[in-house]
Short mmCIF file of C-alpha atoms in Angstrom, two decimals:
data_model
loop_
_atom_site.label_atom_id
_atom_site.label_comp_id
_atom_site.label_asym_id
_atom_site.label_seq_id
_atom_site.Cartn_x
_atom_site.Cartn_y
_atom_site.Cartn_z
CA ILE A 1 -2.24 10.17 10.05
CA PHE A 2 -0.09 7.09 9.79
CA SER A 3 -1.02 3.58 10.94
CA LEU A 4 1.51 1.16 12.27
CA ALA A 5 -0.72 -1.15 12.93
CA CYS A 6 -4.00 -7.70 -22.70
CA ALA A 7 -0.51 -5.89 -22.24
CA THR A 8 -2.59 -3.00 -20.94
CA VAL A 9 -6.24 -2.70 -20.11
CA VAL A 10 -8.53 -0.34 -21.95
CA GLY A 11 -11.32 0.93 -19.79
CA THR A 12 -13.80 3.63 -18.97
CA ARG A 13 -13.99 5.80 -15.88
CA ARG A 14 -17.61 6.83 -15.53
CA ALA A 15 -18.55 9.66 -13.23
CA LEU A 16 -22.17 9.09 -12.26
CA VAL A 17 -22.96 12.77 -11.93
CA ARG A 18 -25.56 15.11 -13.32
CA GLY A 19 -25.76 14.50 -17.03
CA ALA A 20 -23.66 11.32 -16.71
CA ARG A 21 -20.56 13.31 -17.56
CA PRO A 22 -17.79 10.88 -18.69
CA LEU A 23 -14.55 11.25 -16.77
CA ALA A 24 -12.44 9.27 -19.21
CA THR A 25 -12.57 7.66 -22.60
CA MET A 26 -12.05 4.18 -23.97
CA SER A 27 -8.57 5.25 -25.08
CA GLU A 28 -7.35 5.33 -21.48
CA ALA A 29 -5.44 2.38 -20.12
CA ALA A 30 -3.46 1.34 -17.10
CA SER A 31 0.13 0.90 -18.25
CA ILE A 32 3.68 1.35 -17.08
CA ASP A 33 3.51 4.95 -18.33
CA SER A 34 0.36 5.70 -16.33
CA ILE A 35 1.91 4.01 -13.27
CA ARG A 36 5.00 6.20 -13.53
CA ALA A 37 2.78 9.28 -14.00
CA ALA A 38 0.81 8.30 -10.90
CA GLU A 39 4.06 7.88 -8.96
CA SER A 40 5.06 11.44 -9.81
CA ARG A 41 1.72 12.76 -8.50
CA ILE A 42 1.57 10.76 -5.27
CA ARG A 43 5.21 10.42 -4.19
CA ASP A 44 5.06 13.37 -1.78
CA HIS A 45 1.85 12.10 -0.19
CA VAL A 46 2.49 8.42 0.48
CA VAL A 47 5.08 6.36 2.33
CA ARG A 48 7.75 4.36 0.55
CA THR A 49 7.14 1.29 2.69
CA PRO A 50 10.00 -1.04 3.65
CA LEU A 51 10.74 -4.55 2.44
CA LEU A 52 11.15 -6.41 5.73
CA SER A 53 12.75 -9.74 6.55
CA SER A 54 13.10 -12.09 9.50
CA PRO A 55 15.33 -15.16 9.92
CA PHE A 56 12.45 -16.76 11.84
CA LEU A 57 10.16 -16.47 8.80
CA ASP A 58 12.93 -17.72 6.53
CA GLU A 59 13.27 -20.81 8.71
CA LEU A 60 9.52 -21.43 8.80
CA VAL A 61 9.14 -21.18 5.03
CA GLY A 62 12.44 -22.82 4.16
CA ARG A 63 13.57 -19.99 1.93
CA ARG A 64 14.19 -16.27 2.03
CA VAL A 65 11.02 -14.27 2.75
CA LEU A 66 10.70 -10.55 2.02
CA VAL A 67 7.61 -8.68 3.19
CA LYS A 68 6.39 -5.42 1.64
CA ALA A 69 4.75 -3.72 4.63
CA GLU A 70 1.93 -1.64 3.19
CA CYS A 71 0.31 -1.87 6.63
CA LEU A 72 2.75 0.95 7.48
CA GLN A 73 1.28 3.07 4.68
CA ARG A 74 -0.64 6.28 5.25
CA THR A 75 -4.26 5.39 6.25
CA GLY A 76 -2.98 1.91 7.14
CA SER A 77 -3.14 0.32 3.68
CA PHE A 78 -1.98 0.56 0.08
CA LYS A 79 -5.37 2.05 -0.90
CA ILE A 80 -4.18 5.64 -0.40
CA ARG A 81 -1.97 5.20 -3.49
CA GLY A 82 -4.83 4.50 -5.89
CA ALA A 83 -7.17 6.94 -4.19
CA TRP A 84 -4.70 9.84 -4.38
CA SER A 85 -3.83 8.93 -7.96
CA ALA A 86 -7.50 8.99 -8.99
CA VAL A 87 -8.55 12.10 -7.05
CA SER A 88 -5.51 14.08 -8.23
CA ALA A 89 -6.30 13.15 -11.86
CA ILE A 90 -9.84 14.59 -11.79
CA PRO A 91 -10.03 17.99 -13.53
CA ASP A 92 -10.22 20.82 -11.01
CA ALA A 93 -13.74 21.96 -11.93
CA GLU A 94 -15.16 18.45 -11.57
CA ARG A 95 -13.18 17.62 -8.44
CA ALA A 96 -14.67 20.66 -6.66
CA GLY A 97 -18.03 18.87 -6.58
CA GLY A 98 -16.60 16.20 -4.33
CA VAL A 99 -16.04 12.47 -4.61
CA ILE A 100 -17.93 9.35 -3.67
CA ALA A 101 -16.62 5.83 -3.21
CA TYR A 102 -17.93 2.45 -2.11
CA SER A 103 -15.60 0.46 0.06
CA SER A 104 -15.28 -2.20 2.74
CA GLY A 105 -13.09 0.29 4.56
CA ASN A 106 -9.55 0.78 3.27
CA HIS A 107 -10.40 2.34 -0.11
CA GLY A 108 -12.87 4.58 1.68
CA GLN A 109 -10.22 5.80 4.08
CA GLY A 110 -7.87 6.49 1.18
CA VAL A 111 -10.46 8.49 -0.75
CA ALA A 112 -11.53 10.36 2.39
CA CYS A 113 -7.92 11.25 3.18
CA ALA A 114 -7.25 12.50 -0.36
CA ALA A 115 -10.51 14.46 -0.41
CA GLU A 116 -9.65 16.14 2.89
CA ALA A 117 -6.24 17.15 1.50
CA PHE A 118 -7.85 18.64 -1.62
CA GLY A 119 -10.51 20.40 0.47
CA ILE A 120 -13.49 18.69 -1.17
CA PRO A 121 -16.43 16.74 0.26
CA ALA A 122 -16.45 12.94 0.28
CA VAL A 123 -19.16 10.33 0.76
CA ILE A 124 -18.14 6.73 1.46
CA VAL A 125 -20.66 3.89 1.09
CA MET A 126 -19.64 1.07 3.46
CA PRO A 127 -21.13 -2.31 4.48
CA GLU A 128 -22.84 -2.42 7.86
CA ASP A 129 -20.46 -5.20 8.94
CA THR A 130 -17.35 -3.12 8.31
CA PRO A 131 -15.02 -3.21 11.34
CA SER A 132 -15.76 -0.24 13.59
CA LEU A 133 -12.17 0.99 13.41
CA LYS A 134 -12.44 1.50 9.64
CA ILE A 135 -15.73 3.38 9.96
CA ALA A 136 -14.31 5.61 12.69
CA ASN A 137 -11.13 6.32 10.74
CA THR A 138 -13.10 7.22 7.60
CA LYS A 139 -15.25 9.68 9.54
CA ALA A 140 -12.11 11.12 11.15
CA TYR A 141 -10.98 12.28 7.69
CA GLY A 142 -14.18 14.30 7.43
CA ALA A 143 -16.10 11.97 5.12
CA GLU A 144 -19.80 11.24 5.36
CA VAL A 145 -20.34 7.48 5.80
CA VAL A 146 -23.44 5.77 4.37
CA LEU A 147 -23.93 2.19 5.60
CA TYR A 148 -25.69 -0.57 3.64
CA ASP A 149 -26.52 -4.28 3.90
CA ARG A 150 -24.16 -6.10 1.52
CA GLU A 151 -26.50 -9.12 1.40
CA THR A 152 -29.61 -7.23 0.25
CA GLU A 153 -28.47 -3.87 -1.17
CA SER A 154 -26.23 -2.84 -4.07
CA ARG A 155 -23.40 -0.47 -3.26
CA GLU A 156 -23.16 0.43 -6.95
CA GLU A 157 -26.81 1.54 -7.01
CA ILE A 158 -26.45 3.52 -3.80
CA GLY A 159 -23.23 5.16 -4.97
CA GLY A 160 -24.69 5.96 -8.38
CA ARG A 161 -27.80 7.53 -6.89
CA ILE A 162 -25.89 9.74 -4.45
CA ALA A 163 -23.38 10.74 -7.13
CA ALA A 164 -26.19 11.79 -9.48
CA GLU A 165 -28.07 13.67 -6.77
CA ARG A 166 -25.05 15.61 -5.53
CA GLY A 167 -22.92 15.95 -8.65
CA MET A 168 -20.02 13.96 -7.21
CA THR A 169 -17.35 11.99 -9.03
CA LEU A 170 -17.27 8.25 -8.41
CA VAL A 171 -13.87 6.77 -7.53
CA LYS A 172 -14.13 3.02 -7.94
CA PRO A 173 -12.16 0.72 -5.61
CA PHE A 174 -10.31 -1.19 -8.34
CA ASP A 175 -11.88 -1.00 -11.82
CA ASP A 176 -10.40 2.39 -12.68
CA PRO A 177 -7.19 2.98 -14.68
CA GLN A 178 -6.01 5.72 -12.33
CA VAL A 179 -6.63 3.56 -9.26
CA ILE A 180 -4.82 0.61 -10.84
CA SER A 181 -1.95 2.93 -11.76
CA GLY A 182 -1.65 4.24 -8.21
CA GLN A 183 -1.57 0.71 -6.81
CA GLY A 184 1.07 -0.16 -9.40
CA THR A 185 3.51 2.13 -7.63
CA VAL A 186 3.86 -0.66 -5.05
CA GLY A 187 5.33 -2.74 -7.88
CA LEU A 188 7.81 -0.03 -8.81
CA GLU A 189 9.07 -0.01 -5.23
CA ILE A 190 9.21 -3.81 -5.00
CA ALA A 191 11.30 -3.95 -8.19
CA GLU A 192 13.84 -1.47 -6.82
CA GLN A 193 13.96 -2.97 -3.33
CA ALA A 194 14.21 -6.55 -4.57
CA ALA A 195 17.09 -5.61 -6.87
CA ALA A 196 18.86 -3.94 -3.95
CA ALA A 197 18.37 -7.17 -1.97
CA GLY A 198 19.84 -9.27 -4.77
CA VAL A 199 16.49 -10.86 -5.72
CA ALA A 200 15.79 -11.20 -9.44
CA ASP A 201 13.66 -14.36 -9.53
CA ALA A 202 10.71 -14.72 -7.14
CA ASP A 203 6.99 -15.18 -6.70
CA VAL A 204 5.33 -11.98 -5.48
CA LEU A 205 2.31 -12.90 -3.35
CA VAL A 206 -0.39 -10.23 -3.34
CA CYS A 207 -3.64 -10.07 -1.36
CA CYS A 208 -6.43 -9.88 -3.93
CA GLY A 209 -10.00 -8.64 -3.86
CA GLY A 210 -11.04 -6.97 -7.11
CA GLY A 211 -7.48 -7.09 -8.40
CA GLY A 212 -6.42 -3.44 -8.47
CA LEU A 213 -3.28 -4.00 -6.40
CA SER A 214 -2.28 -7.29 -8.01
CA SER A 215 -2.86 -6.10 -11.59
CA GLY A 216 -1.06 -2.81 -10.97
CA ILE A 217 1.92 -4.61 -9.45
CA ALA A 218 1.91 -7.11 -12.33
CA LEU A 219 2.07 -4.32 -14.91
CA ALA A 220 4.88 -2.56 -13.03
CA LEU A 221 6.94 -5.74 -12.64
CA GLU A 222 6.46 -6.72 -16.27
CA ALA A 223 8.28 -3.54 -17.29
CA THR A 224 10.84 -3.25 -14.48
CA ALA A 225 11.49 -6.74 -13.04
CA PRO A 226 10.22 -9.49 -15.37
CA GLY A 227 11.72 -12.21 -13.15
CA LEU A 228 9.23 -11.35 -10.41
CA ARG A 229 5.83 -13.06 -10.92
CA VAL A 230 2.57 -12.02 -9.26
CA ARG A 231 0.53 -14.70 -7.47
CA THR A 232 -2.88 -13.63 -6.18
CA CYS A 233 -3.87 -14.70 -2.65
CA GLU A 234 -7.43 -15.00 -1.34
CA PRO A 235 -9.41 -16.48 1.58
CA GLU A 236 -11.43 -19.66 1.23
CA ARG A 237 -15.00 -19.21 -0.08
CA PHE A 238 -13.97 -15.91 -1.66
CA ASP A 239 -11.44 -17.23 -4.17
CA ASP A 240 -13.09 -15.81 -7.29
CA THR A 241 -9.78 -14.71 -8.79
CA ALA A 242 -8.10 -18.10 -8.29
CA ARG A 243 -11.07 -19.85 -9.89
CA SER A 244 -11.17 -17.27 -12.69
CA LEU A 245 -7.48 -17.75 -13.46
CA ALA A 246 -8.07 -21.50 -13.61
CA SER A 247 -11.11 -21.27 -15.89
CA GLY A 248 -9.98 -18.33 -18.02
CA GLN A 249 -13.15 -16.35 -17.38
CA ARG A 250 -14.49 -14.19 -14.56
CA GLU A 251 -16.12 -16.34 -11.88
CA ARG A 252 -18.37 -15.16 -9.03
CA ASN A 253 -18.47 -16.00 -5.34
CA ALA A 254 -21.59 -17.63 -3.96
CA ALA A 255 -21.65 -15.39 -0.85
CA ALA A 256 -21.45 -11.60 -0.62
CA GLY A 257 -19.91 -11.47 2.86
CA GLY A 258 -19.19 -13.39 6.01
CA SER A 259 -15.39 -13.48 6.04
CA ILE A 260 -13.02 -11.97 8.57
CA CYS A 261 -10.94 -10.99 5.52
CA ASP A 262 -13.45 -8.21 4.75
CA ALA A 263 -10.88 -6.00 3.03
CA ILE A 264 -10.57 -8.35 0.06
CA VAL A 265 -14.10 -9.76 -0.24
CA THR A 266 -15.49 -8.89 -3.68
CA PRO A 267 -18.07 -10.71 -5.81
CA THR A 268 -15.90 -11.18 -8.90
CA PRO A 269 -12.60 -9.96 -10.43
CA GLY A 270 -12.71 -6.56 -12.09
CA GLU A 271 -13.46 -6.09 -15.77
CA LEU A 272 -10.24 -4.10 -16.16
CA THR A 273 -8.06 -6.02 -13.75
CA PHE A 274 -8.76 -9.61 -14.74
CA PRO A 275 -7.33 -9.46 -18.30
CA VAL A 276 -4.06 -8.21 -16.83
CA LEU A 277 -3.96 -11.00 -14.27
CA ARG A 278 -4.95 -13.63 -16.81
CA ARG A 279 -1.95 -12.61 -18.90
CA LEU A 280 0.65 -11.91 -16.22
CA ALA A 281 -0.22 -13.74 -12.98
CA GLY A 282 0.51 -17.31 -11.97
CA ALA A 283 -2.06 -19.65 -10.44
CA GLY A 284 -3.98 -18.16 -7.54
CA LEU A 285 -3.36 -19.24 -3.94
CA VAL A 286 -6.11 -19.77 -1.36
CA VAL A 287 -5.78 -19.85 2.44
CA SER A 288 -8.11 -20.46 5.36
CA GLU A 289 -9.19 -17.81 7.84
CA ARG A 290 -7.22 -19.62 10.54
CA GLU A 291 -4.10 -19.44 8.39
CA ALA A 292 -4.69 -15.71 7.90
CA LEU A 293 -4.91 -15.25 11.67
CA ASP A 294 -1.72 -17.28 12.08
CA ALA A 295 0.02 -14.98 9.58
CA MET A 296 -1.14 -11.95 11.56
CA ARG A 297 0.44 -13.46 14.67
CA HIS A 298 3.74 -14.12 12.89
CA ALA A 299 3.75 -10.62 11.37
CA PHE A 300 3.54 -9.16 14.86
CA LEU A 301 5.94 -11.55 16.58
CA ARG A 302 8.60 -11.65 13.85
CA LEU A 303 8.28 -8.32 12.04
CA LYS A 304 6.66 -6.17 14.76
CA VAL A 305 3.89 -5.00 12.42
CA VAL A 306 0.10 -5.19 12.67
CA ALA A 307 -1.77 -6.80 9.79
CA GLU A 308 -5.53 -7.12 9.37
CA PRO A 309 -6.90 -10.53 8.27
CA GLY A 310 -7.36 -9.63 4.60
CA GLY A 311 -4.00 -7.90 4.57
CA ALA A 312 -2.28 -11.02 5.89
CA VAL A 313 -3.42 -13.62 3.34
CA ALA A 314 -0.30 -13.22 1.18
CA LEU A 315 1.96 -13.91 4.15
CA ALA A 316 -0.36 -16.79 5.05
CA ALA A 317 0.19 -18.25 1.59
CA ALA A 318 3.95 -17.92 2.01
CA LEU A 319 3.75 -19.75 5.34
CA HIS A 320 1.23 -22.44 4.45
CA ARG A 321 1.40 -22.96 0.66
CA THR A 322 5.14 -23.41 0.25
CA ALA A 323 4.70 -26.46 -1.98
CA ASP A 324 2.77 -24.32 -4.48
CA LEU A 325 5.48 -21.68 -4.81
CA ALA A 326 7.97 -21.59 -7.66
CA ALA A 327 11.67 -21.97 -7.00
CA GLY A 328 13.56 -18.70 -6.94
CA ASP A 329 15.80 -16.36 -5.01
CA ALA A 330 13.07 -15.66 -2.44
CA VAL A 331 9.35 -15.28 -1.94
CA ILE A 332 8.03 -11.73 -1.68
CA CYS A 333 4.66 -11.04 -0.06
CA VAL A 334 2.66 -7.87 0.44
CA ILE A 335 0.95 -7.15 3.75
CA SER A 336 -1.66 -4.93 2.18
CA GLY A 337 -3.34 -3.44 5.26
CA GLY A 338 -3.19 -3.13 9.03
CA ASN A 339 -6.55 -1.66 10.05
CA CYS A 340 -7.46 -4.29 12.61
CA ASP A 341 -9.89 -3.99 15.51
CA PRO A 342 -8.34 -4.84 18.91
CA ALA A 343 -10.65 -7.84 19.40
CA MET A 344 -9.61 -9.36 16.08
CA PHE A 345 -5.95 -8.72 16.81
CA GLU A 346 -6.30 -10.44 20.20
CA ARG A 347 -7.90 -13.39 18.41
CA ALA A 348 -4.98 -13.54 15.98
CA LEU A 349 -2.36 -13.54 18.73
CA SER A 350 -3.92 -16.66 20.21
CA ALA A 351 -4.23 -18.48 16.87
CA VAL A 352 -1.85 -21.36 16.20
CA CYS A 353 -1.88 -23.45 13.03
#
């Protein structure tokens, strides 16, 4: 189903299953080698999304704008890349027991899709306030959905308990080397497509929640296109990565939810992802919800693509934070997802900043 609408980080993948069987060791790391290995495993199962442009956007921003349309990706977001990378890397005997993930929607859909393809069960733990479209799509891939209250319950505790009870492997949404590596394949494509477009020097604006996509892209660009610099983009009140980059340590958000940009609302940057971003990313960019809605409107009117609010914050930063962008050949931004409920899309079309 397709929808239109540290040089490296050392980490641990823990499978919270019977006996707390470790899935990986401290010697594992997300790196350009692991990104290329992930690309070889997932290339036949994901879309090589286009790098789009519009003279209208160029005029609005005052420079060349290139948009990586991951909203056209399988399952409607980039998350299928990391999910397929992680699920395909689990040893066969362990994978047979099934997988579990916690997700605000897009990661869950990616894991559910990969699990269906591998013929294994999947459980996805999702917030009760997840847009109904994301819940329905996740169930459509055959996954069992468990809802929770993000204000009062811990998704980690729920996921750990179910994993232990059923002997399932936990696939984290961003703090996992294989997930980061899968998301890094977006960076490999950006490097090739930017070079073909004659762009060697540019800010690359990336929607950021826990940092899996932005850190993976940063690692890929470091090795393949060092003139392209990642800039993380977040919504107001949930700008933990921007504040963390400014302070040099992982900061937390005061609220657990309450943003229309649900896809990228996380409490704090990842343990594995933040060291990469601290080393490779520029200062973080922050936009308002209204600016995100405005970017959704422009994405539809100028590029003919559907973006969800969280997936549009990078384009919003390109449109509304031009003074904060470095000089270069262009600005590149990633529309990370397009799983948008009709009511929210209607709201975006009427938004004007």
